């Protein structure tokens, strides 16, 4: 065993090439005279002072592939066993684990940390089987959650119409809802041409953001509401200007079905008596019969082309229309009652936009007395009918007389009156329900200059949501920085949300959720060069 300083000679190992973009770096320590006998030429020596062990890094092997070493070569050098080498962290000032200056104490220095001489390091056995690739897997087209298609017109400028028999309080409800002054008289067909207005969607989240930022510009989300003239029996055949009124309904995307459940001898009823369940059935049947007419017209046209004409491209649409015919005509049910339409069938439904496919909310107009005491003989019957024929639909009682009275009061008088009678206005609930029925939601952009709610359809992805602000945002979309309203309110600031790790960076497959506060990053698209 050598007692003085010795010259340490390097011996290379086979290098393992893991992939085109990686190769394994190997190093071996050898004692005196342990250079490989198979290599021609003088052995390679480590640079540095004599007696200093050097760790050499190699990018590839200099040995012949497949060479096997003799037992003498593979045996460890003579001498007493030594302990396993300690590991050392990278010292400050090093880069990529490069070696620092040599140590004068006879050991090797790695990044300035003294390391004693140790027994030769042996490479682990080469792995068997295929070598894994370091390449990233290709992105799949359409990565992310695929939104289920929605029955109805695509877009965000959607409208909900107020539908019902004449003299049930539609125009009064429209006026108190939108703070308009549409004609509301005590005779049938007071409304001929539809009245349209928009009403802001009440939201405590929007109010909080406005109070926090105090911007000069505050823009909430809006619900577009249309007051449509009353329908009567036989409207689908043209009775009582029925064709014109039905066309107004067809232009809407949802329905507030308003019915009268109050007695008033001074207000006439076209059917001679108050019976809201009967009134619901009249409206439903008129809409279904109009759909029946439209379905048969479509089937007749498709049959000529797809069946007798042999057009295979239209055959799937013909089959879907036959299924719709069975449901609406044979079983006398509305399109929206069937909840198992698949994607292709929904595409056909959205092509025709049938009356009975529109979402419907049932509004029960009560007297002020019944609304305050929350009792009315018709409410239970109405709820039972809706649960049977339109399961899951909302039934919202309100009082047009009470809402009209509250509209003429100041804010203080209104609050006092509601507290004395232990009741509240139903308008906010109705507006939110109508907005949700149209499958609409909104995200916020908030800052010291403006707080705004941007209306989108449910299931909208981040680039398309950015396009609601400006088309350049969608074309050059990079990412969306998102924080939840609840996190912002809890933290009290954007910095607190970031510190809590709840400020997210989302890509183009992110589906925007209702109430998200978003900051978009985008590249300005280059304008085409003019020739």
Coordinates of C-alpha atoms in Angstrom, one line a residue:
X1 CA 0.0 0.0 0.0
X2 CA 1.4 3.3 -1.0
X3 CA 2.1 5.7 1.9
X4 CA 3.2 8.7 0.0
X5 CA 1.6 10.7 -2.7
X6 CA 0.5 8.7 -5.8
X7 CA -0.4 9.5 -9.3
X8 CA -4.1 8.7 -10.0
X9 CA -4.8 7.7 -13.5
X10 CA -8.3 7.9 -15.0
X11 CA -10.0 5.0 -16.6
X12 CA -13.1 5.7 -18.8
X13 CA -16.4 3.8 -18.5
X14 CA -18.9 3.0 -21.2
X15 CA -21.3 5.8 -21.8
X16 CA -25.0 5.1 -22.0
X17 CA -26.9 7.2 -24.5
X18 CA -30.4 7.4 -23.1
X19 CA -31.9 9.4 -25.9
X20 CA -31.1 11.8 -28.7
X21 CA -31.2 14.7 -26.3
X22 CA -29.4 13.1 -23.3
X23 CA -26.2 11.1 -22.7
X24 CA -25.0 9.7 -19.4
X25 CA -21.9 11.2 -17.9
X26 CA -19.7 8.6 -16.2
X27 CA -16.5 8.9 -14.1
X28 CA -14.2 6.2 -12.7
X29 CA -11.5 6.4 -10.1
X30 CA -8.5 4.0 -10.5
X31 CA -5.4 3.3 -8.5
X32 CA -1.8 3.5 -9.8
X33 CA -1.2 1.6 -13.0
X34 CA -4.8 0.7 -13.6
X35 CA -5.1 2.1 -17.0
X36 CA -7.0 -0.1 -19.5
X37 CA -4.6 -2.4 -21.3
X38 CA -6.8 -2.6 -24.3
X39 CA -6.3 1.0 -25.4
X40 CA -3.5 1.9 -27.7
X41 CA -1.3 4.8 -26.9
X42 CA -0.2 6.3 -23.6
X43 CA -2.7 6.4 -20.8
X44 CA -4.6 9.6 -20.2
X45 CA -3.7 11.4 -17.0
X46 CA -5.6 13.7 -14.8
X47 CA -4.6 17.3 -15.0
X48 CA -3.5 19.0 -11.8
X49 CA -0.7 18.6 -9.3
X50 CA 0.8 15.1 -8.7
X51 CA -1.0 13.2 -6.0
X52 CA -4.3 14.9 -6.6
X53 CA -7.3 12.7 -7.5
X54 CA -9.3 14.2 -10.3
X55 CA -12.9 13.4 -11.3
X56 CA -13.2 13.3 -15.1
X57 CA -16.5 13.7 -16.9
X58 CA -17.0 12.1 -20.3
X59 CA -19.6 12.7 -23.0
X60 CA -19.1 9.3 -24.7
X61 CA -17.2 6.1 -24.5
X62 CA -13.8 5.5 -26.0
X63 CA -14.0 1.7 -25.5
X64 CA -15.1 -0.7 -28.1
X65 CA -18.8 -1.6 -27.8
X66 CA -19.5 -5.0 -26.3
X67 CA -16.0 -5.4 -24.7
X68 CA -16.0 -7.5 -21.5
X69 CA -13.3 -7.0 -18.8
X70 CA -11.3 -9.7 -17.3
X71 CA -11.8 -10.7 -13.7
X72 CA -8.4 -9.1 -12.9
X73 CA -9.6 -5.9 -14.3
X74 CA -12.9 -6.0 -12.5
X75 CA -11.4 -6.7 -9.1
X76 CA -11.0 -3.9 -6.7
X77 CA -7.4 -2.6 -6.1
X78 CA -5.4 -4.0 -3.2
X79 CA -5.6 -2.3 0.2
X80 CA -7.8 -2.1 3.2
X81 CA -11.5 -1.4 2.6
X82 CA -12.6 2.1 2.8
X83 CA -15.9 3.6 3.7
X84 CA -18.3 4.9 1.1
X85 CA -17.6 8.4 -0.2
X86 CA -19.6 11.2 1.5
X87 CA -21.8 13.4 -0.6
X88 CA -21.2 17.1 -0.7
X89 CA -23.7 19.9 -1.7
X90 CA -22.7 22.3 -4.4
X91 CA -20.8 25.2 -3.0
X92 CA -21.7 28.8 -3.7
X93 CA -20.2 30.1 -6.9
X94 CA -20.2 26.8 -8.8
X95 CA -21.9 26.2 -12.0
X96 CA -23.3 22.8 -13.1
X97 CA -21.2 20.9 -10.6
X98 CA -17.8 22.0 -12.0
X99 CA -14.7 21.2 -10.1
X100 CA -13.0 23.9 -8.0
X101 CA -9.3 24.3 -7.5
X102 CA -7.3 21.3 -6.4
X103 CA -6.8 20.8 -2.7
X104 CA -3.2 20.7 -1.4
X105 CA -4.0 18.2 1.3
X106 CA -3.8 15.2 -0.9
X107 CA -7.6 14.8 -1.5
X108 CA -9.7 16.1 -4.3
X109 CA -11.5 19.3 -4.1
X110 CA -15.0 19.5 -5.6
X111 CA -16.4 23.1 -5.8
X112 CA -14.0 24.1 -3.1
X113 CA -15.0 21.3 -0.6
X114 CA -12.3 18.9 0.5
X115 CA -12.9 15.3 -0.4
X116 CA -10.7 12.4 0.7
X117 CA -9.4 9.7 -1.7
X118 CA -11.7 6.8 -1.9
X119 CA -11.8 3.4 -3.5
X120 CA -12.6 3.3 -7.2
X121 CA -16.2 4.0 -8.1
X122 CA -17.9 1.4 -10.3
X123 CA -20.6 2.1 -12.8
X124 CA -23.9 0.4 -12.2
X125 CA -24.9 -2.4 -14.6
X126 CA -26.5 -1.2 -17.8
X127 CA -30.3 -1.4 -17.8
X128 CA -31.8 -4.0 -20.0
X129 CA -34.8 -3.4 -22.3
X130 CA -35.6 -0.4 -24.4
X131 CA -34.2 3.0 -23.3
X132 CA -36.9 5.5 -22.4
X133 CA -37.1 8.6 -24.6
X134 CA -36.7 12.1 -23.1
X135 CA -39.1 13.6 -25.6
X136 CA -42.3 15.1 -24.4
X137 CA -45.4 13.3 -25.6
X138 CA -47.3 15.1 -28.3
X139 CA -50.3 17.1 -27.2
X140 CA -53.6 15.7 -28.1
X141 CA -56.0 17.7 -30.1
X142 CA -58.8 19.0 -27.9
X143 CA -57.0 18.4 -24.6
X144 CA -59.1 19.5 -21.6
X145 CA -62.7 19.1 -20.7
X146 CA -65.1 19.0 -23.6
X147 CA -68.2 21.1 -22.9
X148 CA -71.5 19.3 -23.5
X149 CA -73.5 21.1 -26.2
X150 CA -76.4 23.2 -25.0
X151 CA -79.9 23.3 -26.5
X152 CA -80.6 26.8 -27.8
X153 CA -79.2 29.6 -29.9
X154 CA -75.4 30.2 -29.6
X155 CA -74.3 33.6 -28.3
X156 CA -74.6 35.9 -25.3
X157 CA -77.1 38.5 -26.5
X158 CA -80.0 36.1 -25.6
X159 CA -83.5 37.2 -24.7
X160 CA -86.2 35.9 -22.4
X161 CA -89.8 36.6 -23.2
X162 CA -92.8 37.1 -20.8
X163 CA -95.5 34.7 -22.1
X164 CA -99.0 34.1 -20.8
X165 CA -102.7 34.6 -21.4
X166 CA -104.0 38.2 -21.8
X167 CA -104.7 40.2 -18.6
X168 CA -102.5 38.1 -16.2
X169 CA -100.1 41.0 -15.4
X170 CA -97.4 40.6 -18.0
X171 CA -96.9 44.3 -18.8
X172 CA -97.1 45.3 -15.1
X173 CA -94.4 42.7 -14.4
X174 CA -92.3 44.0 -17.3
X175 CA -92.6 47.6 -16.0
X176 CA -91.5 46.8 -12.5
X177 CA -88.8 44.5 -13.7
X178 CA -87.2 46.9 -16.2
X179 CA -88.4 50.2 -14.6
X180 CA -90.1 50.9 -18.0
X181 CA -93.4 52.6 -18.8
X182 CA -95.0 50.1 -21.2
X183 CA -98.8 50.3 -21.6
X184 CA -100.6 48.1 -19.0
X185 CA -104.3 48.4 -19.3
X186 CA -107.3 46.3 -18.2
X187 CA -108.3 44.8 -21.5
X188 CA -107.0 42.0 -23.7
X189 CA -104.3 42.6 -26.2
X190 CA -103.2 45.9 -24.7
X191 CA -99.8 44.9 -26.0
X192 CA -99.5 44.2 -29.7
X193 CA -95.9 45.0 -30.6
X194 CA -93.3 43.5 -28.2
X195 CA -91.6 45.7 -25.7
X196 CA -88.0 45.0 -25.1
X197 CA -85.6 46.3 -22.4
X198 CA -82.7 45.1 -20.4
X199 CA -82.3 44.9 -16.7
X200 CA -79.0 44.7 -14.7
X201 CA -78.3 41.4 -12.9
X202 CA -78.0 42.0 -9.2
X203 CA -74.9 40.5 -7.7
X204 CA -73.2 41.1 -4.3
X205 CA -69.9 40.1 -5.8
X206 CA -70.0 43.0 -8.3
X207 CA -71.0 45.4 -5.6
X208 CA -68.0 44.3 -3.4
X209 CA -65.6 44.8 -6.3
X210 CA -66.9 48.2 -7.1
X211 CA -66.7 49.2 -3.4
X212 CA -63.1 47.9 -3.2
X213 CA -61.7 49.5 -6.4
X214 CA -64.0 52.6 -6.5
X215 CA -63.7 52.9 -10.3
X216 CA -65.3 55.6 -12.4
X217 CA -66.8 53.0 -14.7
X218 CA -69.1 50.2 -13.4
X219 CA -70.7 47.9 -15.9
X220 CA -72.8 44.9 -14.6
X221 CA -74.2 42.0 -16.5
X222 CA -77.6 42.5 -18.2
X223 CA -80.6 40.3 -18.9
X224 CA -82.7 41.2 -22.0
X225 CA -86.4 40.9 -21.4
X226 CA -89.3 41.0 -23.9
X227 CA -92.9 41.7 -23.1
X228 CA -95.0 39.6 -25.6
X229 CA -98.7 39.9 -26.2
X230 CA -101.0 37.3 -24.6
X231 CA -101.8 34.0 -26.3
X232 CA -105.2 32.5 -26.6
X233 CA -106.6 29.1 -27.5
X234 CA -106.1 28.5 -31.2
X235 CA -103.0 30.7 -31.4
X236 CA -101.1 28.1 -33.4
X237 CA -103.8 28.4 -36.2
X238 CA -103.7 32.2 -36.2
X239 CA -106.4 33.0 -33.7
X240 CA -105.9 36.3 -31.9
X241 CA -102.9 37.3 -34.0
X242 CA -101.4 34.1 -32.8
X243 CA -99.0 33.6 -35.7
X244 CA -97.4 37.1 -35.1
X245 CA -97.2 36.5 -31.3
X246 CA -95.7 33.1 -31.7
X247 CA -93.0 34.5 -34.0
X248 CA -92.2 36.9 -31.2
X249 CA -91.8 34.0 -28.8
X250 CA -89.6 32.2 -31.4
X251 CA -87.2 35.2 -31.4
X252 CA -86.6 34.6 -27.7
X253 CA -84.4 32.0 -26.1
X254 CA -86.2 31.4 -22.9
X255 CA -89.7 31.9 -21.4
X256 CA -91.0 33.6 -18.3
X257 CA -94.4 31.8 -18.1
X258 CA -96.6 34.1 -16.1
X259 CA -99.9 33.0 -14.7
X260 CA -102.6 34.7 -12.6
X261 CA -103.4 33.3 -9.2
X262 CA -105.3 36.3 -7.6
X263 CA -109.0 37.2 -7.6
X264 CA -110.0 40.7 -8.8
X265 CA -113.5 41.4 -10.1
X266 CA -112.2 44.6 -11.7
X267 CA -109.7 42.7 -13.9
X268 CA -111.4 40.5 -16.5
X269 CA -110.1 37.0 -17.4
X270 CA -110.3 35.8 -21.0
X271 CA -111.4 32.3 -19.8
X272 CA -114.0 33.7 -17.5
X273 CA -112.5 32.5 -14.2
X274 CA -109.1 32.2 -12.4
X275 CA -107.5 28.8 -12.9
X276 CA -103.7 29.0 -13.3
X277 CA -103.3 25.2 -13.9
X278 CA -105.8 25.4 -16.8
X279 CA -103.9 28.5 -18.1
X280 CA -100.6 26.6 -18.0
X281 CA -102.0 23.8 -20.1
X282 CA -103.4 26.2 -22.7
X283 CA -100.0 27.8 -23.2
X284 CA -98.2 24.5 -23.3
X285 CA -100.5 23.0 -25.8
X286 CA -100.3 26.0 -28.1
X287 CA -96.5 25.8 -28.1
X288 CA -96.5 22.1 -28.6
X289 CA -99.0 22.2 -31.5
X290 CA -96.9 24.8 -33.2
X291 CA -93.9 22.5 -32.8
X292 CA -96.0 19.7 -34.2
X293 CA -96.6 21.7 -37.3
X294 CA -92.9 22.6 -37.8
X295 CA -91.8 19.0 -37.2
X296 CA -94.1 17.6 -39.8
X297 CA -93.0 20.2 -42.4
X298 CA -89.3 19.3 -41.8
X299 CA -89.9 15.6 -42.0
X300 CA -91.8 15.9 -45.3
X301 CA -88.9 17.9 -46.8
X302 CA -86.3 15.5 -45.5
X303 CA -88.2 12.4 -46.6
X304 CA -88.3 13.7 -50.2
X305 CA -84.5 14.2 -50.2
X306 CA -83.1 11.7 -47.8
X307 CA -85.4 8.7 -48.3
X308 CA -86.9 8.9 -51.7
X309 CA -84.0 10.9 -53.1
X310 CA -81.3 8.8 -51.5
X311 CA -79.3 11.6 -50.0
X312 CA -77.2 9.7 -47.4
X313 CA -75.9 12.9 -45.8
X314 CA -79.4 14.0 -44.7
X315 CA -80.4 10.5 -43.5
X316 CA -79.1 11.0 -39.9
X317 CA -81.1 14.3 -39.6
X318 CA -84.2 12.5 -40.9
X319 CA -83.8 9.8 -38.2
X320 CA -83.4 12.4 -35.5
X321 CA -86.5 14.3 -36.7
X322 CA -88.4 11.0 -36.5
X323 CA -87.3 10.5 -32.9
X324 CA -88.4 14.1 -32.1
X325 CA -91.8 13.4 -33.8
X326 CA -92.3 10.4 -31.6
X327 CA -91.6 12.4 -28.5
X328 CA -93.5 15.6 -29.3
X329 CA -96.4 14.3 -31.4
X330 CA -97.0 10.7 -30.4
X331 CA -96.3 11.1 -26.7
X332 CA -97.3 14.8 -26.5
X333 CA -94.4 16.0 -24.5
X334 CA -92.1 19.0 -24.8
X335 CA -88.6 18.7 -26.2
X336 CA -87.0 20.0 -23.0
X337 CA -88.6 17.3 -20.9
X338 CA -86.4 14.7 -22.6
X339 CA -83.0 14.9 -20.9
X340 CA -81.0 12.3 -22.9
X341 CA -80.5 14.0 -26.2
X342 CA -77.0 13.2 -27.5
X343 CA -74.7 15.6 -29.2
X344 CA -75.8 14.9 -32.8
X345 CA -79.5 15.2 -31.8
X346 CA -78.8 18.5 -30.0
X347 CA -77.2 19.8 -33.3
X348 CA -80.5 19.0 -35.1
X349 CA -82.6 20.6 -32.4
X350 CA -80.5 23.8 -32.5
X351 CA -81.0 23.9 -36.2
X352 CA -84.8 24.2 -35.8
X353 CA -85.1 25.8 -32.3
X354 CA -88.5 24.4 -31.4
X355 CA -90.8 26.3 -29.0
X356 CA -90.9 23.5 -26.5
X357 CA -87.1 23.3 -26.4
X358 CA -86.8 26.7 -24.7
X359 CA -86.2 26.8 -21.0
X360 CA -89.2 27.9 -19.0
X361 CA -89.6 29.5 -15.5
X362 CA -93.1 29.6 -14.0
X363 CA -94.0 32.9 -12.4
X364 CA -97.2 32.9 -10.2
X365 CA -98.7 36.4 -9.8
X366 CA -100.3 36.6 -6.3
X367 CA -102.2 39.3 -4.5
X368 CA -100.2 41.4 -2.1
X369 CA -102.0 39.8 0.8
X370 CA -101.3 36.2 -0.3
X371 CA -97.7 37.0 -1.1
X372 CA -97.0 38.5 2.4
X373 CA -98.7 35.7 4.3
X374 CA -97.2 33.1 1.8
X375 CA -100.5 31.3 1.3
X376 CA -102.5 30.7 -1.8
X377 CA -104.8 27.8 -2.8
X378 CA -103.2 27.4 -6.2
X379 CA -99.6 27.2 -5.3
X380 CA -99.5 23.5 -4.4
X381 CA -101.5 22.5 -7.5
X382 CA -99.2 24.5 -9.7
X383 CA -96.1 22.9 -8.2
X384 CA -97.6 19.4 -8.6
X385 CA -98.4 20.0 -12.3
X386 CA -94.9 21.4 -12.9
X387 CA -93.2 18.5 -11.1
X388 CA -95.1 16.0 -13.3
X389 CA -94.8 17.7 -16.7
X390 CA -91.6 19.8 -16.4
X391 CA -89.5 18.3 -13.6
X392 CA -86.8 20.5 -12.3
X393 CA -88.3 23.8 -13.5
X394 CA -88.5 26.7 -11.1
X395 CA -91.8 28.0 -9.7
X396 CA -91.4 31.5 -8.3
X397 CA -94.4 33.3 -6.7
X398 CA -94.4 37.1 -6.7
X399 CA -96.9 39.9 -6.4
X400 CA -97.1 42.5 -9.2
X401 CA -99.2 44.8 -7.0
X402 CA -96.6 44.7 -4.2
X403 CA -93.7 45.3 -6.6
X404 CA -95.5 48.2 -8.2
X405 CA -96.1 49.8 -4.8
X406 CA -92.4 49.3 -3.9
X407 CA -91.3 51.0 -7.1
X408 CA -92.9 54.3 -6.1
X409 CA -91.2 54.3 -2.6
X410 CA -87.8 55.7 -1.7
X411 CA -85.1 53.3 -0.6
X412 CA -85.7 54.1 3.1
X413 CA -89.5 53.7 2.8
X414 CA -89.1 50.5 0.8
X415 CA -86.8 49.0 3.5
X416 CA -89.1 50.0 6.3
X417 CA -92.2 48.5 4.6
X418 CA -90.5 45.2 3.8
X419 CA -89.3 44.9 7.4
X420 CA -92.7 45.7 8.9
X421 CA -94.4 43.0 6.7
X422 CA -91.5 40.6 7.1
X423 CA -91.2 40.0 3.3
X424 CA -88.9 40.9 0.5
X425 CA -89.0 41.6 -3.2
X426 CA -88.9 38.7 -5.6
X427 CA -87.4 40.6 -8.6
X428 CA -83.7 39.8 -7.8
X429 CA -84.5 36.1 -7.6
X430 CA -86.4 36.2 -10.9
X431 CA -83.7 38.1 -12.8
X432 CA -81.0 35.6 -11.6
X433 CA -83.2 32.6 -12.5
X434 CA -83.8 34.0 -16.0
X435 CA -80.1 34.6 -16.5
X436 CA -79.2 31.1 -15.4
X437 CA -82.0 29.5 -17.5
X438 CA -80.3 30.9 -20.6
X439 CA -77.1 29.1 -19.7
X440 CA -75.3 32.4 -19.1
X441 CA -72.7 33.4 -16.6
X442 CA -70.1 36.1 -16.3
X443 CA -66.5 36.7 -15.3
X444 CA -65.1 40.0 -13.9
X445 CA -62.3 42.3 -15.0
X446 CA -61.6 44.6 -12.1
X447 CA -59.2 47.5 -11.4
X448 CA -59.1 51.2 -10.5
X449 CA -60.4 52.3 -13.9
X450 CA -63.3 49.9 -14.4
X451 CA -65.1 47.0 -12.9
X452 CA -67.1 45.0 -15.4
X453 CA -69.0 41.7 -15.7
X454 CA -68.6 40.0 -19.1
X455 CA -71.4 37.7 -20.2
X456 CA -70.5 34.3 -21.6
X457 CA -72.2 31.0 -22.2
X458 CA -71.5 28.2 -19.7
X459 CA -68.6 26.0 -20.9
X460 CA -66.8 28.9 -22.6
X461 CA -63.0 28.4 -22.7
X462 CA -60.5 31.2 -21.8
X463 CA -59.5 32.3 -25.4
X464 CA -63.2 32.8 -26.3
X465 CA -63.9 34.6 -23.1
X466 CA -61.0 36.9 -23.9
X467 CA -62.6 37.5 -27.3
X468 CA -65.6 39.0 -25.6
X469 CA -63.3 41.9 -24.6
X470 CA -61.6 42.2 -27.9
X471 CA -61.0 39.9 -30.9
X472 CA -57.3 40.6 -30.6
X473 CA -57.3 39.1 -27.1
X474 CA -58.6 35.8 -28.6
X475 CA -56.3 35.8 -31.6
X476 CA -53.1 36.4 -29.6
X477 CA -54.1 34.6 -26.4
X478 CA -51.2 33.6 -24.2
X479 CA -52.7 32.8 -20.8
X480 CA -55.4 33.9 -18.4
X481 CA -54.4 34.8 -14.8
X482 CA -57.3 33.8 -12.7
X483 CA -58.3 34.2 -9.1
X484 CA -61.6 33.2 -7.5
X485 CA -63.8 35.9 -6.1
X486 CA -64.0 34.0 -2.8
X487 CA -60.2 34.0 -2.5
X488 CA -60.0 37.7 -3.3
X489 CA -62.6 38.6 -0.7
X490 CA -61.0 36.4 1.9
X491 CA -57.5 37.6 1.2
X492 CA -58.4 41.3 0.8
X493 CA -56.1 42.0 -2.1
X494 CA -54.5 40.5 -5.2
X495 CA -51.1 40.3 -3.4
X496 CA -52.6 38.2 -0.6
X497 CA -54.1 35.8 -3.1
X498 CA -50.7 35.4 -4.8
X499 CA -49.0 34.9 -1.5
X500 CA -51.5 32.1 -0.6
X501 CA -50.7 30.4 -3.9
X502 CA -54.3 30.8 -5.2
X503 CA -53.5 33.0 -8.2
X504 CA -53.5 30.6 -11.2
X505 CA -52.2 30.8 -14.7
X506 CA -54.5 29.0 -17.0
X507 CA -54.1 28.0 -20.6
X508 CA -56.4 27.9 -23.6
X509 CA -58.2 24.8 -22.4
X510 CA -59.4 26.3 -19.2
X511 CA -63.1 26.6 -18.9
X512 CA -64.1 29.9 -17.3
X513 CA -66.2 29.6 -14.2
X514 CA -68.9 32.0 -13.0
X515 CA -67.4 34.8 -10.9
X516 CA -63.8 34.4 -12.0
X517 CA -61.6 37.5 -11.8
X518 CA -59.4 37.3 -14.8
X519 CA -56.4 39.2 -16.3
X520 CA -55.6 38.2 -19.9
X521 CA -52.2 38.1 -21.5
X522 CA -52.0 38.2 -25.3
X523 CA -49.8 39.0 -28.2
X524 CA -50.9 41.7 -30.6
X525 CA -51.5 39.9 -33.9
X526 CA -49.4 41.1 -36.8
X527 CA -51.2 43.0 -39.5
X528 CA -50.8 41.6 -43.0
X529 CA -48.3 43.5 -45.1
X530 CA -49.8 45.6 -47.8
X531 CA -48.6 44.8 -51.3

